[in-house]
Amino acid sequence: LIITPPDRRSATSAKIFEYLYAEKPILALTYKTVLEDIVKETETGWVVHPHEPEAISSLMENIITDKSFYNSLTPDKERIADYSVKTQIEKLESILSQIV
């Protein structure tokens, strides 16, 4: 479970990288954020608006009671690799070397 404020587009918890690495399904309570983009891009979980309790409840019920729904995720390993610590550090190094 990761929750981010829907009014902060760039808000992304570092937890996302841990969850991607752990290959566990992600329930992201967020809206129009980078976190939402990552979860959808990598196909690693479900996204629901944090201010919609009925939608959250419905999704949780499906996750808990419907094994086929829970197992329907098809994580994109290539996209997940783009978010690995190693890849992110390499990107940062590249940016920093251009600055220096």
mmCIF file of C-alpha atoms in Angstrom:
data_model
loop_
_atom_site.group_PDB
_atom_site.id
_atom_site.type_symbol
_atom_site.label_atom_id
_atom_site.label_comp_id
_atom_site.label_asym_id
_atom_site.label_seq_id
_atom_site.Cartn_x
_atom_site.Cartn_y
_atom_site.Cartn_z
ATOM 1 C CA LEU A 1 0.000 0.000 0.000
ATOM 2 C CA ILE A 2 1.310 3.418 -0.987
ATOM 3 C CA ILE A 3 -0.618 6.647 -0.469
ATOM 4 C CA THR A 4 0.293 9.986 -2.033
ATOM 5 C CA PRO A 5 -1.546 13.301 -2.045
ATOM 6 C CA PRO A 6 -3.465 13.692 -5.313
ATOM 7 C CA ASP A 7 -2.596 17.373 -5.543
ATOM 8 C CA ARG A 8 1.163 16.726 -5.787
ATOM 9 C CA ARG A 9 1.974 15.328 -9.240
ATOM 10 C CA SER A 10 5.609 14.554 -8.479
ATOM 11 C CA ALA A 11 5.023 12.954 -5.082
ATOM 12 C CA THR A 12 6.543 9.487 -5.132
ATOM 13 C CA SER A 13 7.388 7.489 -2.064
ATOM 14 C CA ALA A 14 10.704 5.646 -2.087
ATOM 15 C CA LYS A 15 8.655 2.607 -1.100
ATOM 16 C CA ILE A 16 7.691 2.137 -4.753
ATOM 17 C CA PHE A 17 11.244 1.057 -5.577
ATOM 18 C CA GLU A 18 11.280 -1.448 -2.705
ATOM 19 C CA TYR A 19 7.933 -2.887 -3.800
ATOM 20 C CA LEU A 20 9.018 -3.162 -7.429
ATOM 21 C CA TYR A 21 12.170 -4.997 -6.331
ATOM 22 C CA ALA A 22 10.167 -7.307 -4.035
ATOM 23 C CA GLU A 23 7.816 -8.156 -6.919
ATOM 24 C CA LYS A 24 4.771 -7.733 -4.709
ATOM 25 C CA PRO A 25 1.460 -6.290 -5.971
ATOM 26 C CA ILE A 26 1.064 -2.593 -5.253
ATOM 27 C CA LEU A 27 -2.109 -0.860 -4.148
ATOM 28 C CA ALA A 28 -1.545 2.813 -4.916
ATOM 29 C CA LEU A 29 -3.978 5.313 -3.467
ATOM 30 C CA THR A 30 -3.085 8.259 -5.665
ATOM 31 C CA TYR A 31 -4.360 10.308 -8.587
ATOM 32 C CA LYS A 32 -2.494 11.746 -11.570
ATOM 33 C CA THR A 33 0.917 11.373 -9.949
ATOM 34 C CA VAL A 34 4.243 9.913 -10.987
ATOM 35 C CA LEU A 35 3.449 6.991 -8.690
ATOM 36 C CA GLU A 36 0.320 6.246 -10.726
ATOM 37 C CA ASP A 37 2.377 6.387 -13.920
ATOM 38 C CA ILE A 38 4.953 3.939 -12.551
ATOM 39 C CA VAL A 39 2.383 1.405 -11.319
ATOM 40 C CA LYS A 40 0.510 1.494 -14.629
ATOM 41 C CA GLU A 41 3.698 1.461 -16.719
ATOM 42 C CA THR A 42 5.118 -1.552 -14.916
ATOM 43 C CA GLU A 43 1.728 -3.291 -14.571
ATOM 44 C CA THR A 44 2.536 -4.072 -10.949
ATOM 45 C CA GLY A 45 -0.653 -3.146 -9.169
ATOM 46 C CA TRP A 46 -3.832 -1.184 -8.922
ATOM 47 C CA VAL A 47 -4.434 2.541 -8.687
ATOM 48 C CA VAL A 48 -7.424 4.185 -7.049
ATOM 49 C CA HIS A 49 -8.131 7.762 -6.021
ATOM 50 C CA PRO A 50 -7.407 8.188 -2.295
ATOM 51 C CA HIS A 51 -10.592 10.211 -1.764
ATOM 52 C CA GLU A 52 -12.949 7.534 -3.122
ATOM 53 C CA PRO A 53 -13.667 5.182 -0.208
ATOM 54 C CA GLU A 54 -16.261 3.159 -2.131
ATOM 55 C CA ALA A 55 -13.778 2.475 -4.952
ATOM 56 C CA ILE A 56 -11.084 1.555 -2.439
ATOM 57 C CA SER A 57 -13.472 -0.799 -0.645
ATOM 58 C CA SER A 58 -14.557 -2.447 -3.888
ATOM 59 C CA LEU A 59 -10.986 -2.927 -5.052
ATOM 60 C CA MET A 60 -9.934 -4.345 -1.675
ATOM 61 C CA GLU A 61 -12.837 -6.781 -1.767
ATOM 62 C CA ASN A 62 -11.773 -7.971 -5.236
ATOM 63 C CA ILE A 63 -8.150 -8.340 -4.149
ATOM 64 C CA ILE A 64 -9.122 -10.356 -1.062
ATOM 65 C CA THR A 65 -11.888 -12.543 -2.465
ATOM 66 C CA ASP A 66 -11.113 -13.065 -6.154
ATOM 67 C CA LYS A 67 -7.907 -15.040 -6.735
ATOM 68 C CA SER A 68 -8.140 -14.620 -10.507
ATOM 69 C CA PHE A 69 -8.366 -10.843 -10.072
ATOM 70 C CA TYR A 70 -5.426 -10.837 -7.669
ATOM 71 C CA ASN A 71 -3.377 -13.015 -10.030
ATOM 72 C CA SER A 72 -4.342 -11.028 -13.134
ATOM 73 C CA LEU A 73 -1.357 -8.697 -12.907
ATOM 74 C CA THR A 74 1.306 -9.179 -15.564
ATOM 75 C CA PRO A 75 4.322 -7.199 -14.369
ATOM 76 C CA ASP A 76 6.530 -5.857 -17.155
ATOM 77 C CA LYS A 77 10.011 -6.935 -16.050
ATOM 78 C CA GLU A 78 11.774 -4.648 -18.547
ATOM 79 C CA ARG A 79 9.920 -1.571 -17.307
ATOM 80 C CA ILE A 80 10.501 -2.627 -13.707
ATOM 81 C CA ALA A 81 14.239 -2.869 -14.425
ATOM 82 C CA ASP A 82 14.132 0.778 -15.553
ATOM 83 C CA TYR A 83 13.316 1.674 -11.949
ATOM 84 C CA SER A 84 16.005 -0.444 -10.277
ATOM 85 C CA VAL A 85 18.393 1.336 -7.943
ATOM 86 C CA LYS A 86 21.273 0.515 -10.275
ATOM 87 C CA THR A 87 19.517 2.020 -13.297
ATOM 88 C CA GLN A 88 18.441 5.096 -11.366
ATOM 89 C CA ILE A 89 21.982 5.683 -10.074
ATOM 90 C CA GLU A 90 23.346 5.332 -13.609
ATOM 91 C CA LYS A 91 20.857 7.946 -14.813
ATOM 92 C CA LEU A 92 21.832 10.272 -11.980
ATOM 93 C CA GLU A 93 25.539 9.791 -12.723
ATOM 94 C CA SER A 94 24.909 10.631 -16.357
ATOM 95 C CA ILE A 95 23.094 13.838 -15.455
ATOM 96 C CA LEU A 96 25.760 14.838 -12.940
ATOM 97 C CA SER A 97 28.586 14.200 -15.388
ATOM 98 C CA GLN A 98 26.891 16.483 -17.922
ATOM 99 C CA ILE A 99 26.690 19.237 -15.325
ATOM 100 C CA VAL A 100 30.308 18.967 -14.213
#
